[in-house]
XYZ file of C-alpha atoms in Angstrom:
334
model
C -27.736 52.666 45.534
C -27.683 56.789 44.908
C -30.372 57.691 46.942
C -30.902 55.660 48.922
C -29.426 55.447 53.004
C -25.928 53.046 52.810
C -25.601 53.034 56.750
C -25.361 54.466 60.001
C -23.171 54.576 62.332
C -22.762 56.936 65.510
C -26.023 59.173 65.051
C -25.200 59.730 61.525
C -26.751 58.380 58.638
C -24.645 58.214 55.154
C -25.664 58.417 51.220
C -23.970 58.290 48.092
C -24.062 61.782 47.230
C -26.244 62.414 43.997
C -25.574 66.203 41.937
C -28.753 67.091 43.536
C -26.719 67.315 46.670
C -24.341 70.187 45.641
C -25.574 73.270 47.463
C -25.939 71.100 50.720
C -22.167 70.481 49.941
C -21.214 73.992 49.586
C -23.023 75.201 52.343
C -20.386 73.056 54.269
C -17.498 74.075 52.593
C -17.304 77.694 53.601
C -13.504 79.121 53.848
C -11.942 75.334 53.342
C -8.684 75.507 52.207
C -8.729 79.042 52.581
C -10.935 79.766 49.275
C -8.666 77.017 47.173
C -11.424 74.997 47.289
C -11.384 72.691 44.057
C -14.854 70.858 44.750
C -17.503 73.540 43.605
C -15.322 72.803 40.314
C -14.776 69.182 40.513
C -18.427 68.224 42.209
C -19.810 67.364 39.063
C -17.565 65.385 37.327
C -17.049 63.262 40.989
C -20.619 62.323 40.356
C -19.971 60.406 37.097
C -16.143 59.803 37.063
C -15.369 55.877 36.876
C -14.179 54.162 40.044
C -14.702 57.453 42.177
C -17.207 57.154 45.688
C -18.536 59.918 47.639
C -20.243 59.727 50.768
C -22.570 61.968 52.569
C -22.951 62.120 56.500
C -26.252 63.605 57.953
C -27.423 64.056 61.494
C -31.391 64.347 61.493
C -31.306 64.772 58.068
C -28.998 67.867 57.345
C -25.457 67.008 55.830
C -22.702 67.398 58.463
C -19.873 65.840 56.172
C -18.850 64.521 53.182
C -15.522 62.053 52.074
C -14.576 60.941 48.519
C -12.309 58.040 47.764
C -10.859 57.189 43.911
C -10.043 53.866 43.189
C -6.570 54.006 41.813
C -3.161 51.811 40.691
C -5.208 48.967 38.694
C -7.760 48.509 41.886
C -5.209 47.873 45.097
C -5.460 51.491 46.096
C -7.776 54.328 47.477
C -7.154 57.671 47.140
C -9.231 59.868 49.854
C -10.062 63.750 49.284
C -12.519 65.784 49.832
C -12.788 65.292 53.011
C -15.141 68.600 55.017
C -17.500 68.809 58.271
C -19.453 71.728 59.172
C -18.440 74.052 61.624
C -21.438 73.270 63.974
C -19.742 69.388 64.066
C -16.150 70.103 64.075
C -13.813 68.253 67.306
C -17.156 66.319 67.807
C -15.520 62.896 65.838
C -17.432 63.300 63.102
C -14.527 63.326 60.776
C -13.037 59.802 61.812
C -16.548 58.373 62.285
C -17.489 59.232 57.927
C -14.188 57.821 57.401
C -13.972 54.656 59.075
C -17.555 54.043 57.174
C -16.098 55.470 53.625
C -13.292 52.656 54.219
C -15.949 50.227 55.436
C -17.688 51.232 52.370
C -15.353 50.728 49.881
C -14.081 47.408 50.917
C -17.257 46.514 49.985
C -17.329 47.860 46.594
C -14.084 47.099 45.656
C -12.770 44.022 47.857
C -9.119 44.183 46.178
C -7.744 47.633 48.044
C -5.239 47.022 49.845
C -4.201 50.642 50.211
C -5.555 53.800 51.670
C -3.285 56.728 50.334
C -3.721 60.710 50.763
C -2.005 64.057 49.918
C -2.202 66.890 52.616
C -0.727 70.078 53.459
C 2.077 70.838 56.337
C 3.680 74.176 57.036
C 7.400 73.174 58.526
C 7.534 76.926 60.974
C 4.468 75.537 62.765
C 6.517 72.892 64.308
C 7.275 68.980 63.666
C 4.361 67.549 61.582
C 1.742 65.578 63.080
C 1.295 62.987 60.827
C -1.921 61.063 60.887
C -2.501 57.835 63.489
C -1.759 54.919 61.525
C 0.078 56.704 58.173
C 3.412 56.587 56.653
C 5.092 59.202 55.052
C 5.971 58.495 51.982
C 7.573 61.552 50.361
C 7.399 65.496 50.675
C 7.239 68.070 48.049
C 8.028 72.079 48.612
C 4.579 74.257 47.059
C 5.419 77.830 45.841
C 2.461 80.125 45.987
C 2.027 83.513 44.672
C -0.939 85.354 42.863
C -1.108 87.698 39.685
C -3.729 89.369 37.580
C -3.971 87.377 34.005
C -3.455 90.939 32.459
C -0.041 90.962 34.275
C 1.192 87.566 32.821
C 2.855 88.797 29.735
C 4.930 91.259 31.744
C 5.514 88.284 34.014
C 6.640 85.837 30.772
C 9.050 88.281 29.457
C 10.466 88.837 32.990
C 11.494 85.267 33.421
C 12.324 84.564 30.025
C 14.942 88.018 30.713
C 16.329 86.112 33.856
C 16.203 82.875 32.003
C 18.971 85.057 29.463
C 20.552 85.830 32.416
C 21.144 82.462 34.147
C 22.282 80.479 30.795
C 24.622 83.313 30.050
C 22.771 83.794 26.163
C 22.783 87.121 24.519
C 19.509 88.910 24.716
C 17.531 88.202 21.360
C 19.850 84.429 21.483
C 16.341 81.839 21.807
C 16.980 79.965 25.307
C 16.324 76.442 25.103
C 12.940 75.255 25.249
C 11.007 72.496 27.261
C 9.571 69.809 24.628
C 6.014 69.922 24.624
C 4.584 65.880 25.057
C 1.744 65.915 22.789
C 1.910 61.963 21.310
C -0.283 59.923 23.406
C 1.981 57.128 23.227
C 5.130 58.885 23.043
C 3.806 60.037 26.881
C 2.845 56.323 27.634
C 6.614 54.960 26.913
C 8.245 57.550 28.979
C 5.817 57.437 32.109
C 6.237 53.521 31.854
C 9.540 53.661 31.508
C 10.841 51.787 34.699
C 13.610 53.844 35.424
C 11.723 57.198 35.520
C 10.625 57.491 39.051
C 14.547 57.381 40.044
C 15.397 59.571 37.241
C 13.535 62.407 38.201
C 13.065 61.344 41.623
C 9.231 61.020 41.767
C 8.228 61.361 45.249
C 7.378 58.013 47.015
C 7.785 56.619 43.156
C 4.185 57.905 42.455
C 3.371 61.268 39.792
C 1.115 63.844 42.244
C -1.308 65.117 39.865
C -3.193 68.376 41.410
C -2.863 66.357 44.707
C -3.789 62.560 43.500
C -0.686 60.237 44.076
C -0.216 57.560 41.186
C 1.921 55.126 40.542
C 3.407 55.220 37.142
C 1.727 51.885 35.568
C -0.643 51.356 32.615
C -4.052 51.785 34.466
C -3.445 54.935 35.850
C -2.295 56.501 32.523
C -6.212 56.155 31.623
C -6.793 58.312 34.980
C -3.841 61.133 33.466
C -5.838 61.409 30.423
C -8.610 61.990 31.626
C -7.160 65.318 33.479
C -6.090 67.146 29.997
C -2.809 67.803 31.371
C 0.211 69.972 29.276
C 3.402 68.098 29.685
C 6.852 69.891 29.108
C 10.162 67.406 29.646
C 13.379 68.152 29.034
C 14.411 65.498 26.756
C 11.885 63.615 24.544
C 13.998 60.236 25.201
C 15.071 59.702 28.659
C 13.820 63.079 30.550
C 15.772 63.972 33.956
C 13.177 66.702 34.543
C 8.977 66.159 33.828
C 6.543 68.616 34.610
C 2.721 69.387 33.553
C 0.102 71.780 34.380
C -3.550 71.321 35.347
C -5.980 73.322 33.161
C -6.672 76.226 35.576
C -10.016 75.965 37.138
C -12.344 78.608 39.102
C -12.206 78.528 42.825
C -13.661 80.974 45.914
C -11.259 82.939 46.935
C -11.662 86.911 47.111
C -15.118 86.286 45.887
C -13.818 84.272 42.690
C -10.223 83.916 41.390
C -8.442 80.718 39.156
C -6.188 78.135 40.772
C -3.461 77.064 38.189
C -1.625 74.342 39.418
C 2.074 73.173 38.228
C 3.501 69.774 39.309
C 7.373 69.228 39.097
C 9.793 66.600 39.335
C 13.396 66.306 38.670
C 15.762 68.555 40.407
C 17.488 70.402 38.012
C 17.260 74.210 38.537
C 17.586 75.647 35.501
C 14.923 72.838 33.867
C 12.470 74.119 36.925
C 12.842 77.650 35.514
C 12.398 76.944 31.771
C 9.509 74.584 32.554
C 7.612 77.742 34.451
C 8.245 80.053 31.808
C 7.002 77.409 29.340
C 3.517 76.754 31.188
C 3.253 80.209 31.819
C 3.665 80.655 27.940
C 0.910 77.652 27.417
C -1.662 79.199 29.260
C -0.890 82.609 27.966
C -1.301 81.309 24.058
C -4.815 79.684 24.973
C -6.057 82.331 27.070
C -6.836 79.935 29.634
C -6.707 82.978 32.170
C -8.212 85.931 33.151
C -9.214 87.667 36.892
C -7.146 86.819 39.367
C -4.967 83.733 39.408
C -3.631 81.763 42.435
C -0.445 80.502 41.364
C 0.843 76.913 42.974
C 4.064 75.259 42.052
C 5.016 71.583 43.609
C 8.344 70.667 43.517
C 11.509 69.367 44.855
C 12.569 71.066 47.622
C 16.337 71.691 46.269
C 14.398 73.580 44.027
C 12.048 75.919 46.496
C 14.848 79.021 47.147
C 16.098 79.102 43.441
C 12.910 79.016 41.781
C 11.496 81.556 44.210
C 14.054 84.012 43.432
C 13.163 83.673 39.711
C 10.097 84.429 39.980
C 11.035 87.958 42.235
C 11.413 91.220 41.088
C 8.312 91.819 38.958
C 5.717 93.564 40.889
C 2.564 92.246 38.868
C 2.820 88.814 40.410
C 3.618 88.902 44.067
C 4.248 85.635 46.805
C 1.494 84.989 48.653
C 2.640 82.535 51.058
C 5.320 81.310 52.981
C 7.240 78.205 52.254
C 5.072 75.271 52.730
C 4.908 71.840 51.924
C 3.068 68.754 50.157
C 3.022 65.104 52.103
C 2.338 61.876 50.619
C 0.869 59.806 53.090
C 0.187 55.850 52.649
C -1.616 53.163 55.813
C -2.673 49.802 55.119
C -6.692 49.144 55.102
C-alpha cells in the first residue's frame, strides 16, 4: 500500500510514509526534543524494519504529521514513537486525530494487539504529571544528562575510574572490579529469559527500555534486541543483580550536529551503576565510536540518580546539562 492514500479522516488524508518522504519529515521536526531528535537517524531503517508502521498526515497535500507504531512482545503489543505535527497545526487536534487512525490502522494490520504502550518524558519541578487520558503508569526511571567533547572522554574515564578507587577503598594502581562484558548470543538469551530477572534487578513495569522501546523480556523480542547492536555489561555472568547496555551512539541536531549516547540501567546497586558507566564509557572510548560533541543520557533507578550524579562531578570536561528528570512507561488497552 506505500504510496498510495490509506484514509482520511478530519480534513487530513494519511500514507504510509515511503524514504522518499524524509525531507517532508524533517521539515516538521524542527527543535523536537530539543535537538535529541533520533529520527533523521532512525528514518531509514523505520522504512524497512520488520513489523514497524509509519503514517503520514497531510492537509491539501503538505505533511502536517507523522506517528510510528512497532509491533512488539510476540504480536499483542504496539509500541508508538515518533510522534511530531508542524507548528502551523499544533493545539488544532491534529495529534489525537493521526493517532486514533494509526491505532485504527494497525488493528487492521495486525488484528492480535491488544496493547498500546509508550515511553515519554516528565520533569517532577514542573508539577504532578499529567499522564495521558486513558494510560497507566507502569513504571518510572530517573535520566541523567550531561554533555562532553569526545576529546575530553579519556580525562573523564580516568576520573571515574580514580573515584571508583576511592569508593571500594582499593589502592591506586589495585585493578577495581570489572563489569562482565555479555558477548555469547545465547549466554544473553538465558539470562534475559531467565524468569526471575525482572524482580532481580527490578526492571521497570517488568519490561527492558531499550533507547526508549519498552519490552518484555520473552523470546520474540530478543530478535528485536539484536537487531539494536547493543554492549551489555552485568555484574555477574550467572544470576546478575545489576544489567546495563549502551546504544551505539548515533548523530542527532543539536548545536548544529552533536552524538546522543544513550545508557540504560537496571538494578539498584550503587557501586554496580558506577562501574557499569566507567565500563561503557571505556567501550566507546576503545572503538572510537565518538567524536564532536556528545549528549550524554543515563536511565536508571532513581535510588541511583544523586549517587551516580556525584560521580560523575568534579571533572570540568564533561559538565550536567540538565536537571533531574524522568522516564515514564505508559501502557492503555486498544
Amino acid at each position: 500500500m506505500a504510496g498510495s492514500c490509506v484514509g482520511e479522516s478530519d480534513g487530513l488524508t494519511f500514507w504510509v510514509a515511503e524514504q522518499k518522504d524524509y525531507d517532508d519529515v524533517m521539515s516538521i521536526s524542527v527543535q523536537i526534543y530539543g535537538g535529541n531528535d533520533y529520527l533523521p537517524h532512525r528514518y531509514a531503517d523505520w522504512m524497512t524494519e520488520p513489523d514497524r508502521v509509519v503514517i503520514l498526515g497531510r492537509r491539501d497535500g503538505k505533511l502536517v504529521a507523522l506517528e510510528s507504531g512497532l509491533i512488539v512482545d510476540e504480536g499483542c503489543t504496539v509500541v508508538v514513537e515518533g510522534l511530531r505535527v508542524c507548528p502551523s497545526e499544533r493545539g488544532r487536534g491534529v495529534a489525537g486525530v493521526i493517532q486514533r487512525f494509526t491505532d485504527q490502522y494497525i488493528q487492521q494490520l495486525y488484528p492480535s494487539v491488544r496493547t498500546k504502550r509508550q515511553t515519554k518524558a516528565d520533569d517532577p519541578s514542573a508539577g504532578p504529571t499529567q499522564t495521558l487520558s486513558k494510560f497507566t503508569e507502569l513504571g518510572r526511571r530517573a535520566a541523567l544528562s550531561f554533555i562532553g567533547e569526545a576529546d575530553s572522554f579519556e580525562g573523564f574515564i580516568s576520573h571515574l575510574r580514580n573515584k571508583l578507587h576511592s569508593t571500594t577503598g582499593s589502592e591506586p594502581g589495585v585493578s577495581v572490579p570489572q563489569m562482565f562484558l555479555i558477548e555469547d548470543e545465547q549466554h544473553l538469551k538465558n539470562i534475559l529469559l531467565d524468569p526471575e530477572l525482572p524482580s532481580r534487578v527490578q526492571l521497570p513495569g517488568g519490561a527492558i527500555i531499550q533507547d526508549w522501546q519498552p519490552l518484555q523480556p520473552i523470546k520474540g523480542n530478543l530478535v528485536i534486541l539484536a537487531r539494536r547492536n547493543l554492549t551489555w555489561l552485568a555484574d555477574n555472568l550467572e544470576r546478575p543483580a545489576f544489567l546495563s547496555f549502551y546504544t551505539p551512539p548515533y548523530p542527532i541536531p543539536y548545536k548544529g550536529g552533536s552524538l546522543r549516547f544513550n545508557i540504560d540501567m537496571f538494578g539498584t546497586d550503587l557501586v554496580s551503576a558506577k562501574r557499569a558507566l566507567a565500563g561503557h564509557f571505556e567501550k566507546v572510548r576503545e572503538r572510537r565510536e565518538v567524536k564532536g560533541r556528545v549528549m550524554v543520557h543515563v536511565y536508571l533507578n532513581k535510588s541511583l540518580w544523586e549517587g551516580v550524579r556525584e560521580f560523575c562531578e568534579g571533572y570540568t570536561g564533561v559538565r550536567r546539562c540538565r536537571e533531574y528528570w524522568e522516564q515514564l512507561f505508559l501502557e492503555r488497552g486498544m
